[in-house]
CSV table of C-alpha atoms in Angstrom, one decimal:
chain,number,residue,atom,x,y,z
A,1,UNK,CA,14.1,-7.0,-7.3
A,2,UNK,CA,17.2,-8.2,-9.1
A,3,UNK,CA,16.3,-7.8,-12.9
A,4,UNK,CA,19.5,-5.6,-13.0
A,5,UNK,CA,21.6,-7.5,-10.5
A,6,UNK,CA,25.2,-7.4,-11.4
A,7,UNK,CA,25.0,-4.0,-13.5
A,8,UNK,CA,27.0,-1.3,-12.0
A,9,UNK,CA,26.2,2.5,-12.4
A,10,UNK,CA,27.8,5.7,-11.6
A,11,UNK,CA,25.7,8.2,-11.0
A,12,UNK,CA,27.2,11.9,-11.5
A,13,UNK,CA,23.7,13.3,-11.9
A,14,UNK,CA,22.3,16.4,-10.4
A,15,UNK,CA,19.2,17.5,-9.2
A,16,UNK,CA,16.5,15.4,-11.1
A,17,UNK,CA,16.9,14.3,-14.6
A,18,UNK,CA,20.0,12.2,-14.1
A,19,UNK,CA,19.2,11.1,-10.4
A,20,UNK,CA,16.1,9.9,-11.3
A,21,UNK,CA,17.4,7.7,-14.1
A,22,UNK,CA,19.9,6.3,-11.2
A,23,UNK,CA,16.8,5.8,-9.0
A,24,UNK,CA,14.7,3.8,-11.1
A,25,UNK,CA,17.8,1.4,-12.0
A,26,UNK,CA,18.5,1.1,-8.5
A,27,UNK,CA,14.8,0.1,-8.0
A,28,UNK,CA,15.4,-2.7,-10.8
A,29,UNK,CA,18.3,-3.8,-8.8
A,30,UNK,CA,21.5,-2.1,-10.3
A,31,UNK,CA,24.1,-1.3,-8.0
A,32,UNK,CA,24.0,2.4,-8.2
A,33,UNK,CA,26.8,4.6,-6.7
A,34,UNK,CA,26.2,8.1,-6.5
A,35,UNK,CA,29.5,10.4,-7.0
A,36,UNK,CA,29.1,13.7,-5.3
A,37,UNK,CA,31.2,16.8,-4.0
A,38,UNK,CA,33.2,16.4,-0.9
A,39,UNK,CA,31.3,18.9,1.0
A,40,UNK,CA,27.8,17.7,-0.7
A,41,UNK,CA,26.6,18.4,-4.0
A,42,UNK,CA,23.8,21.2,-4.2
A,43,UNK,CA,21.2,19.0,-4.6
A,44,UNK,CA,21.7,17.4,-1.4
A,45,UNK,CA,20.4,20.4,0.3
A,46,UNK,CA,17.6,21.6,-2.0
A,47,UNK,CA,14.3,22.1,-0.1
A,48,UNK,CA,15.6,21.1,3.3
A,49,UNK,CA,13.4,19.1,5.7
A,50,UNK,CA,15.2,19.8,8.6
A,51,UNK,CA,16.3,23.7,8.1
A,52,UNK,CA,19.1,24.5,10.4
A,53,UNK,CA,19.8,21.4,11.9
A,54,UNK,CA,23.4,21.6,13.1
A,55,UNK,CA,23.7,18.0,12.2
A,56,UNK,CA,23.5,19.0,8.7
A,57,UNK,CA,20.5,19.7,6.4
A,58,UNK,CA,19.2,17.1,3.8
A,59,UNK,CA,16.5,18.2,1.2
A,60,UNK,CA,13.3,16.6,0.0
A,61,UNK,CA,14.6,16.3,-3.5
A,62,UNK,CA,17.6,14.3,-2.1
A,63,UNK,CA,15.6,11.9,-0.3
A,64,UNK,CA,13.2,11.4,-3.0
A,65,UNK,CA,15.5,10.9,-6.1
A,66,UNK,CA,18.6,8.9,-4.2
A,67,UNK,CA,17.1,5.8,-2.9
A,68,UNK,CA,18.5,2.7,-3.5
A,69,UNK,CA,22.1,4.1,-4.1
A,70,UNK,CA,25.3,3.8,-2.5
A,71,UNK,CA,27.1,7.2,-1.8
A,72,UNK,CA,30.7,8.2,-2.4
A,73,UNK,CA,32.6,11.8,-2.2
A,74,UNK,CA,35.2,12.3,-5.1
A,75,UNK,CA,36.8,15.5,-6.7
A,76,UNK,CA,37.6,13.8,-10.1
A,77,UNK,CA,39.7,17.4,-11.1
A,78,UNK,CA,41.8,16.9,-8.1
A,79,UNK,CA,45.3,15.7,-9.0
A,80,UNK,CA,45.7,12.0,-7.9
A,81,UNK,CA,41.9,11.3,-8.7
A,82,UNK,CA,42.7,9.7,-12.1
A,83,UNK,CA,43.5,6.4,-10.7
A,84,UNK,CA,40.2,6.2,-8.5
A,85,UNK,CA,38.3,7.2,-11.7
A,86,UNK,CA,39.9,4.9,-13.9
A,87,UNK,CA,39.1,1.7,-11.5
A,88,UNK,CA,35.7,2.9,-11.1
A,89,UNK,CA,35.0,3.3,-14.7
A,90,UNK,CA,36.5,-0.1,-15.4
A,91,UNK,CA,34.3,-1.9,-13.3
A,92,UNK,CA,31.3,0.0,-14.4
A,93,UNK,CA,28.7,-0.7,-16.8
A,94,UNK,CA,26.7,2.5,-17.1
A,95,UNK,CA,27.4,6.2,-16.3
A,96,UNK,CA,24.8,8.8,-15.7
A,97,UNK,CA,25.4,12.7,-15.9
A,98,UNK,CA,23.0,15.2,-16.8
A,99,UNK,CA,25.8,17.9,-18.2
A,100,UNK,CA,26.5,19.5,-21.5
A,101,UNK,CA,29.2,17.9,-23.5
A,102,UNK,CA,31.9,20.6,-22.2
A,103,UNK,CA,30.9,19.5,-18.6
A,104,UNK,CA,31.5,15.9,-19.1
A,105,UNK,CA,35.0,16.6,-20.9
A,106,UNK,CA,35.8,18.8,-17.8
A,107,UNK,CA,35.8,15.9,-15.4
A,108,UNK,CA,36.7,13.3,-17.9
A,109,UNK,CA,33.7,11.4,-18.4
A,110,UNK,CA,33.0,12.3,-22.0
A,111,UNK,CA,32.1,9.3,-24.0
A,112,UNK,CA,35.8,9.0,-25.9
A,113,UNK,CA,37.5,9.3,-22.5
A,114,UNK,CA,35.1,6.5,-21.1
A,115,UNK,CA,35.8,4.1,-24.0
A,116,UNK,CA,39.8,4.6,-23.4
A,117,UNK,CA,39.2,2.6,-20.1
A,118,UNK,CA,36.4,0.5,-20.8
A,119,UNK,CA,35.3,0.0,-24.5
A,120,UNK,CA,31.8,-1.5,-23.9
A,121,UNK,CA,31.0,1.4,-21.4
A,122,UNK,CA,27.3,2.9,-21.6
A,123,UNK,CA,27.1,6.5,-21.2
A,124,UNK,CA,23.8,7.9,-20.5
A,125,UNK,CA,24.0,11.8,-20.9
A,126,UNK,CA,21.2,14.5,-20.5
A,127,UNK,CA,21.4,18.3,-21.1
A,128,UNK,CA,19.4,21.2,-21.5
A,129,UNK,CA,19.2,21.2,-25.1
A,130,UNK,CA,21.0,18.3,-26.7
A,131,UNK,CA,24.6,17.4,-27.9
A,132,UNK,CA,24.4,19.7,-31.2
A,133,UNK,CA,23.1,22.9,-32.5
A,134,UNK,CA,23.5,26.7,-31.4
A,135,UNK,CA,22.5,25.9,-27.7
A,136,UNK,CA,25.2,23.0,-27.2
A,137,UNK,CA,26.7,24.2,-24.4
A,138,UNK,CA,24.1,26.5,-23.1
A,139,UNK,CA,22.8,25.4,-19.4
A,140,UNK,CA,19.0,25.1,-18.2
A,141,UNK,CA,17.0,23.6,-16.1
A,142,UNK,CA,13.3,22.2,-16.2
A,143,UNK,CA,11.4,25.7,-16.2
A,144,UNK,CA,13.7,26.8,-19.6
A,145,UNK,CA,12.3,23.8,-21.4
A,146,UNK,CA,8.8,24.3,-20.4
A,147,UNK,CA,9.1,28.0,-21.8
A,148,UNK,CA,10.9,27.4,-24.9
A,149,UNK,CA,8.8,24.4,-26.1
A,150,UNK,CA,5.2,26.2,-26.0
A,151,UNK,CA,4.0,24.4,-22.8
A,152,UNK,CA,4.1,27.6,-20.7
A,153,UNK,CA,2.5,29.5,-23.3
A,154,UNK,CA,-0.8,27.0,-23.2
A,155,UNK,CA,-0.5,27.0,-19.3
A,156,UNK,CA,-2.1,29.3,-16.7
A,157,UNK,CA,-4.3,32.4,-17.6
A,158,UNK,CA,-3.8,33.9,-21.1
A,159,UNK,CA,-2.0,37.0,-19.8
A,160,UNK,CA,0.6,35.0,-17.6
A,161,UNK,CA,2.6,32.2,-19.1
A,162,UNK,CA,2.7,29.6,-16.0
A,163,UNK,CA,5.3,26.9,-15.1
A,164,UNK,CA,4.1,23.8,-13.8
A,165,UNK,CA,4.8,23.9,-10.3
A,166,UNK,CA,6.4,20.2,-10.5
A,167,UNK,CA,9.2,19.7,-12.8
A,168,UNK,CA,7.8,17.3,-15.3
A,169,UNK,CA,10.3,17.7,-17.9
A,170,UNK,CA,13.2,16.5,-15.7
A,171,UNK,CA,11.4,13.5,-14.6
A,172,UNK,CA,10.3,12.7,-18.2
A,173,UNK,CA,13.8,13.0,-19.1
A,174,UNK,CA,14.8,10.8,-16.3
A,175,UNK,CA,12.5,8.2,-17.4
A,176,UNK,CA,13.4,8.4,-21.1
A,177,UNK,CA,17.0,7.8,-20.3
A,178,UNK,CA,16.0,4.8,-18.2
A,179,UNK,CA,14.6,3.5,-21.4
A,180,UNK,CA,17.6,4.1,-23.3
A,181,UNK,CA,20.0,2.6,-20.7
A,182,UNK,CA,17.9,-0.7,-20.8
A,183,UNK,CA,17.6,-0.7,-24.6
A,184,UNK,CA,21.6,0.0,-24.6
A,185,UNK,CA,22.3,-2.6,-22.3
A,186,UNK,CA,19.8,-5.2,-24.3
A,187,UNK,CA,22.0,-4.0,-27.7
A,188,UNK,CA,25.5,-4.6,-25.6
A,189,UNK,CA,24.2,-8.2,-24.6
A,190,UNK,CA,23.4,-9.1,-28.2
A,191,UNK,CA,26.6,-7.6,-29.6
A,192,UNK,CA,29.3,-6.6,-27.1
A,193,UNK,CA,29.0,-2.9,-28.1
A,194,UNK,CA,28.7,0.0,-25.5
A,195,UNK,CA,27.3,3.4,-26.6
A,196,UNK,CA,26.0,6.7,-25.4
A,197,UNK,CA,22.6,7.9,-25.2
A,198,UNK,CA,21.6,11.4,-24.9
A,199,UNK,CA,18.6,12.9,-23.6
A,200,UNK,CA,17.6,16.6,-23.8
A,201,UNK,CA,15.2,18.5,-21.7
A,202,UNK,CA,13.9,20.4,-24.5
A,203,UNK,CA,13.5,17.1,-26.5
A,204,UNK,CA,11.2,15.8,-23.4
A,205,UNK,CA,9.5,19.0,-23.4
A,206,UNK,CA,8.6,18.7,-27.2
A,207,UNK,CA,7.4,15.1,-26.7
A,208,UNK,CA,5.0,16.1,-23.9
A,209,UNK,CA,3.5,19.0,-26.1
A,210,UNK,CA,3.6,17.2,-29.1
A,211,UNK,CA,-0.1,17.2,-30.2
A,212,UNK,CA,-0.2,20.9,-29.6
A,213,UNK,CA,2.9,21.3,-32.1
A,214,UNK,CA,1.4,19.3,-34.6
A,215,UNK,CA,-2.1,21.1,-34.4
A,216,UNK,CA,-0.2,24.5,-34.5
A,217,UNK,CA,2.0,23.4,-37.6
A,218,UNK,CA,-0.9,21.7,-39.6
A,219,UNK,CA,-3.9,24.3,-38.8
A,220,UNK,CA,-2.1,27.5,-37.7
A,221,UNK,CA,-4.8,27.7,-34.8
A,222,UNK,CA,-2.9,29.9,-32.5
A,223,UNK,CA,-4.5,28.8,-29.4
A,224,UNK,CA,-3.8,31.0,-26.2
A,225,UNK,CA,-4.0,29.5,-22.3
A,226,UNK,CA,-7.5,29.0,-20.6
A,227,UNK,CA,-6.2,28.1,-17.1
A,228,UNK,CA,-7.5,24.9,-16.2
A,229,UNK,CA,-10.5,25.1,-19.0
A,230,UNK,CA,-9.9,22.4,-21.7
A,231,UNK,CA,-10.0,23.6,-25.4
A,232,UNK,CA,-10.7,20.3,-27.1
A,233,UNK,CA,-13.6,18.6,-25.2
A,234,UNK,CA,-16.1,20.0,-22.4
A,235,UNK,CA,-16.8,19.8,-19.3
A,236,UNK,CA,-12.8,19.5,-18.9
A,237,UNK,CA,-12.2,22.1,-15.9
A,238,UNK,CA,-11.8,22.9,-12.1
A,239,UNK,CA,-15.0,23.8,-10.4
A,240,UNK,CA,-15.5,25.4,-6.8
A,241,UNK,CA,-17.8,23.4,-4.6
A,242,UNK,CA,-19.1,24.4,-1.0
A,243,UNK,CA,-16.2,23.3,0.7
A,244,UNK,CA,-13.0,22.9,-1.8
A,245,UNK,CA,-12.5,22.2,-5.8
A,246,UNK,CA,-13.1,19.6,-8.2
A,247,UNK,CA,-11.5,18.8,-11.4
A,248,UNK,CA,-13.9,17.0,-13.8
A,249,UNK,CA,-12.8,15.5,-17.2
A,250,UNK,CA,-15.5,14.6,-19.8
A,251,UNK,CA,-13.7,13.4,-23.3
A,252,UNK,CA,-16.0,11.6,-25.7
A,253,UNK,CA,-19.7,11.5,-26.6
A,254,UNK,CA,-20.5,8.7,-24.2
A,255,UNK,CA,-19.2,10.9,-21.0
A,256,UNK,CA,-20.8,14.1,-22.4
A,257,UNK,CA,-24.2,12.4,-22.7
A,258,UNK,CA,-24.3,11.2,-19.1
A,259,UNK,CA,-22.9,14.4,-17.9
A,260,UNK,CA,-25.7,16.5,-19.8
A,261,UNK,CA,-28.5,14.0,-18.1
A,262,UNK,CA,-26.9,14.3,-15.0
A,263,UNK,CA,-27.2,18.2,-15.3
A,264,UNK,CA,-30.8,17.8,-16.5
A,265,UNK,CA,-30.1,19.2,-19.8
A,266,UNK,CA,-31.4,16.6,-22.1
A,267,UNK,CA,-32.1,19.1,-24.7
A,268,UNK,CA,-28.5,20.0,-25.1
A,269,UNK,CA,-27.9,16.3,-26.4
A,270,UNK,CA,-29.6,17.7,-30.0
A,271,UNK,CA,-27.8,21.1,-29.8
A,272,UNK,CA,-25.4,21.3,-32.7
A,273,UNK,CA,-23.2,23.5,-30.6
A,274,UNK,CA,-22.3,20.5,-28.5
A,275,UNK,CA,-22.4,17.8,-31.1
A,276,UNK,CA,-18.6,16.7,-30.9
A,277,UNK,CA,-15.8,17.0,-28.5
A,278,UNK,CA,-14.4,19.8,-30.9
A,279,UNK,CA,-17.6,21.6,-31.0
A,280,UNK,CA,-17.8,21.4,-27.1
A,281,UNK,CA,-14.4,22.8,-26.7
A,282,UNK,CA,-15.6,25.7,-28.8
A,283,UNK,CA,-18.4,26.4,-26.5
A,284,UNK,CA,-16.3,25.4,-23.4
A,285,UNK,CA,-17.0,28.4,-21.4
A,286,UNK,CA,-21.0,27.9,-21.5
A,287,UNK,CA,-20.5,24.3,-20.7
A,288,UNK,CA,-18.3,25.5,-17.8
A,289,UNK,CA,-20.6,28.1,-16.5
A,290,UNK,CA,-23.1,25.1,-16.3
A,291,UNK,CA,-21.3,22.9,-14.4
A,292,UNK,CA,-20.0,25.6,-11.9
A,293,UNK,CA,-23.7,26.6,-11.4
A,294,UNK,CA,-24.0,22.8,-10.2
A,295,UNK,CA,-21.1,22.1,-8.3
A,296,UNK,CA,-21.3,25.5,-6.1
A,297,UNK,CA,-24.4,24.1,-4.5
A,298,UNK,CA,-22.8,21.1,-3.5
A,299,UNK,CA,-20.3,19.8,-1.4
A,300,UNK,CA,-17.0,18.2,-3.0
A,301,UNK,CA,-18.2,14.8,-1.4
A,302,UNK,CA,-21.6,15.1,-3.0
A,303,UNK,CA,-20.0,16.3,-6.4
A,304,UNK,CA,-17.8,13.5,-6.3
A,305,UNK,CA,-20.4,10.8,-5.5
A,306,UNK,CA,-22.7,12.1,-8.0
A,307,UNK,CA,-20.4,12.2,-10.9
A,308,UNK,CA,-18.6,8.6,-9.9
A,309,UNK,CA,-22.3,7.2,-10.2
A,310,UNK,CA,-22.4,8.6,-13.7
A,311,UNK,CA,-19.1,7.2,-14.6
A,312,UNK,CA,-17.7,10.7,-15.1
A,313,UNK,CA,-13.8,10.8,-14.7
A,314,UNK,CA,-13.4,13.5,-11.6
A,315,UNK,CA,-11.4,14.0,-8.5
A,316,UNK,CA,-11.2,16.3,-5.7
A,317,UNK,CA,-8.1,18.9,-5.7
A,318,UNK,CA,-6.2,18.0,-2.6
A,319,UNK,CA,-3.2,19.6,-0.8
A,320,UNK,CA,-0.2,17.6,-0.1
A,321,UNK,CA,-1.2,17.1,3.5
A,322,UNK,CA,-4.4,15.4,2.0
A,323,UNK,CA,-2.5,13.5,-0.2
A,324,UNK,CA,-0.6,12.2,2.3
A,325,UNK,CA,-3.3,10.7,4.1
A,326,UNK,CA,-5.7,9.8,1.3
A,327,UNK,CA,-7.3,6.2,1.2
A,328,UNK,CA,-6.1,5.2,-1.9
A,329,UNK,CA,-2.7,6.3,-1.7
A,330,UNK,CA,-2.4,4.2,1.2
A,331,UNK,CA,-4.1,1.3,0.1
A,332,UNK,CA,-1.8,0.8,-2.9
A,333,UNK,CA,1.1,1.6,-0.7
A,334,UNK,CA,2.2,4.2,-3.3
A,335,UNK,CA,4.3,5.9,-0.3
A,336,UNK,CA,6.3,3.8,2.1
A,337,UNK,CA,8.0,5.0,5.3
A,338,UNK,CA,11.9,4.9,4.8
A,339,UNK,CA,14.2,5.8,7.7
A,340,UNK,CA,17.0,8.3,7.1
A,341,UNK,CA,19.6,9.2,9.9
A,342,UNK,CA,18.7,12.2,11.7
A,343,UNK,CA,15.4,12.8,10.5
A,344,UNK,CA,13.6,9.5,10.9
A,345,UNK,CA,10.8,8.2,9.0
A,346,UNK,CA,9.7,10.0,5.8
A,347,UNK,CA,7.3,9.1,3.0
A,348,UNK,CA,9.1,7.7,0.0
A,349,UNK,CA,7.1,7.6,-3.4
A,350,UNK,CA,8.3,4.2,-4.4
A,351,UNK,CA,8.6,2.6,-8.2
A,352,UNK,CA,5.4,3.3,-9.7
A,353,UNK,CA,4.8,0.2,-11.2
A,354,UNK,CA,3.1,-3.1,-10.4
A,355,UNK,CA,4.9,-6.5,-11.6
A,356,UNK,CA,2.8,-9.8,-11.3
A,357,UNK,CA,6.0,-11.9,-11.5
A,358,UNK,CA,8.6,-9.9,-9.5
A,359,UNK,CA,8.6,-9.3,-6.0
A,360,UNK,CA,9.8,-5.5,-5.4
A,361,UNK,CA,11.8,-4.8,-2.0
A,362,UNK,CA,11.4,-2.2,0.1
A,363,UNK,CA,13.3,0.8,-0.8
A,364,UNK,CA,16.8,1.5,0.8
A,365,UNK,CA,17.5,4.8,2.1
A,366,UNK,CA,19.5,7.3,0.6
A,367,UNK,CA,23.1,7.5,1.5
A,368,UNK,CA,24.6,10.0,3.9
A,369,UNK,CA,27.2,12.2,2.7
A,370,UNK,CA,30.4,9.7,1.6
A,371,UNK,CA,28.4,6.8,3.3
A,372,UNK,CA,30.2,4.3,1.2
A,373,UNK,CA,33.5,6.1,0.1
A,374,UNK,CA,35.8,3.6,1.8
A,375,UNK,CA,33.6,0.6,1.1
A,376,UNK,CA,33.8,1.3,-2.5
A,377,UNK,CA,37.5,2.1,-2.6
A,378,UNK,CA,38.5,-1.2,-0.7
A,379,UNK,CA,36.4,-2.9,-3.4
A,380,UNK,CA,38.7,-1.5,-6.0
A,381,UNK,CA,41.8,-2.5,-4.6
A,382,UNK,CA,43.1,0.3,-2.7
A,383,UNK,CA,44.8,0.1,0.9
A,384,UNK,CA,43.8,1.7,4.0
A,385,UNK,CA,46.8,4.0,3.7
A,386,UNK,CA,45.8,5.0,0.3
A,387,UNK,CA,42.5,5.7,1.1
A,388,UNK,CA,43.9,7.8,4.0
A,389,UNK,CA,46.0,9.9,1.8
A,390,UNK,CA,43.1,10.5,-0.6
A,391,UNK,CA,41.2,12.0,2.4
A,392,UNK,CA,44.4,14.1,3.3
A,393,UNK,CA,44.6,15.5,-0.2
A,394,UNK,CA,40.7,16.1,-0.5
A,395,UNK,CA,40.5,13.8,-3.3
A,396,UNK,CA,37.5,12.1,-1.4
């Protein structure tokens, strides 16, 4: 895909929010260069898929989030690195970094420093709490934002605030920063102006949980967590079957009516306790108990078949190993096999968007450590002797 052909991105991102933004831009055709430590940045090794491999471990998070990128090692704080960084920035359109403002300044990629080199540069930064306020220089990860946003309070059982296993705040921040970068590029095309766009984990978490915050502010309802059972409609819960679990979500009157008829509870259609989504939410324990009594007598396949025939949204609860081989995942090609040196083929979640007028290319594997360092430095006009000197000085 060549939507962003000719756009160069320097990805100083770490872990998820920054690298995911870079991966999405790479999916769209940008030349994304991942900048990392000489020994490999920490996120290269998180959740290793080949633990103990003498050739070097590589992590699942790194494999997932660094597709369609070139890789370069650089220590921007090392004496002598200034010219390398200057030439990189001078030929770059977008810089990604998920660091607080103090961290950006520390390595010379704060917006003021960048514009001294390239006036129309776009800096896409993301931090834990934003670029102002009392938490300006505090650090944090996805789970901290989940906790502070109210989302953990409403997840899991009432007596145990529960974090989502997968870091949705990080991914939301990366996706929103991608939208911001594309908007900034459009603005630059129209005006010639670059700018800094700033995301924050806490802001993303507040966006995801916005409805709960609005409800609390306006009504003071004081909701408490109820595990998987929904509180604003029913049935909306997970249910045990003879051989597994299913999730069912019936929101809206037509779905509820079809569900009640499937359960043989026609009299519930005229019961004031179940007249609206809101009232069904109030009585969701009773509705879940009725549903559970029905599912526990049937296999998962039987439950799914009956619910699908009634056009009620449902799905089996799958373990990751089951998801990998699910026929819908395979039919849509949501996972593509990518070959990485030393580990072979692995399933890569690809860009999850279908385009009717654009061809999506196969994903390129993430770079090995420093794989393209020399190639990139030569593009910047450095000689072989200069590159050797950089290596000797541990600049690259």
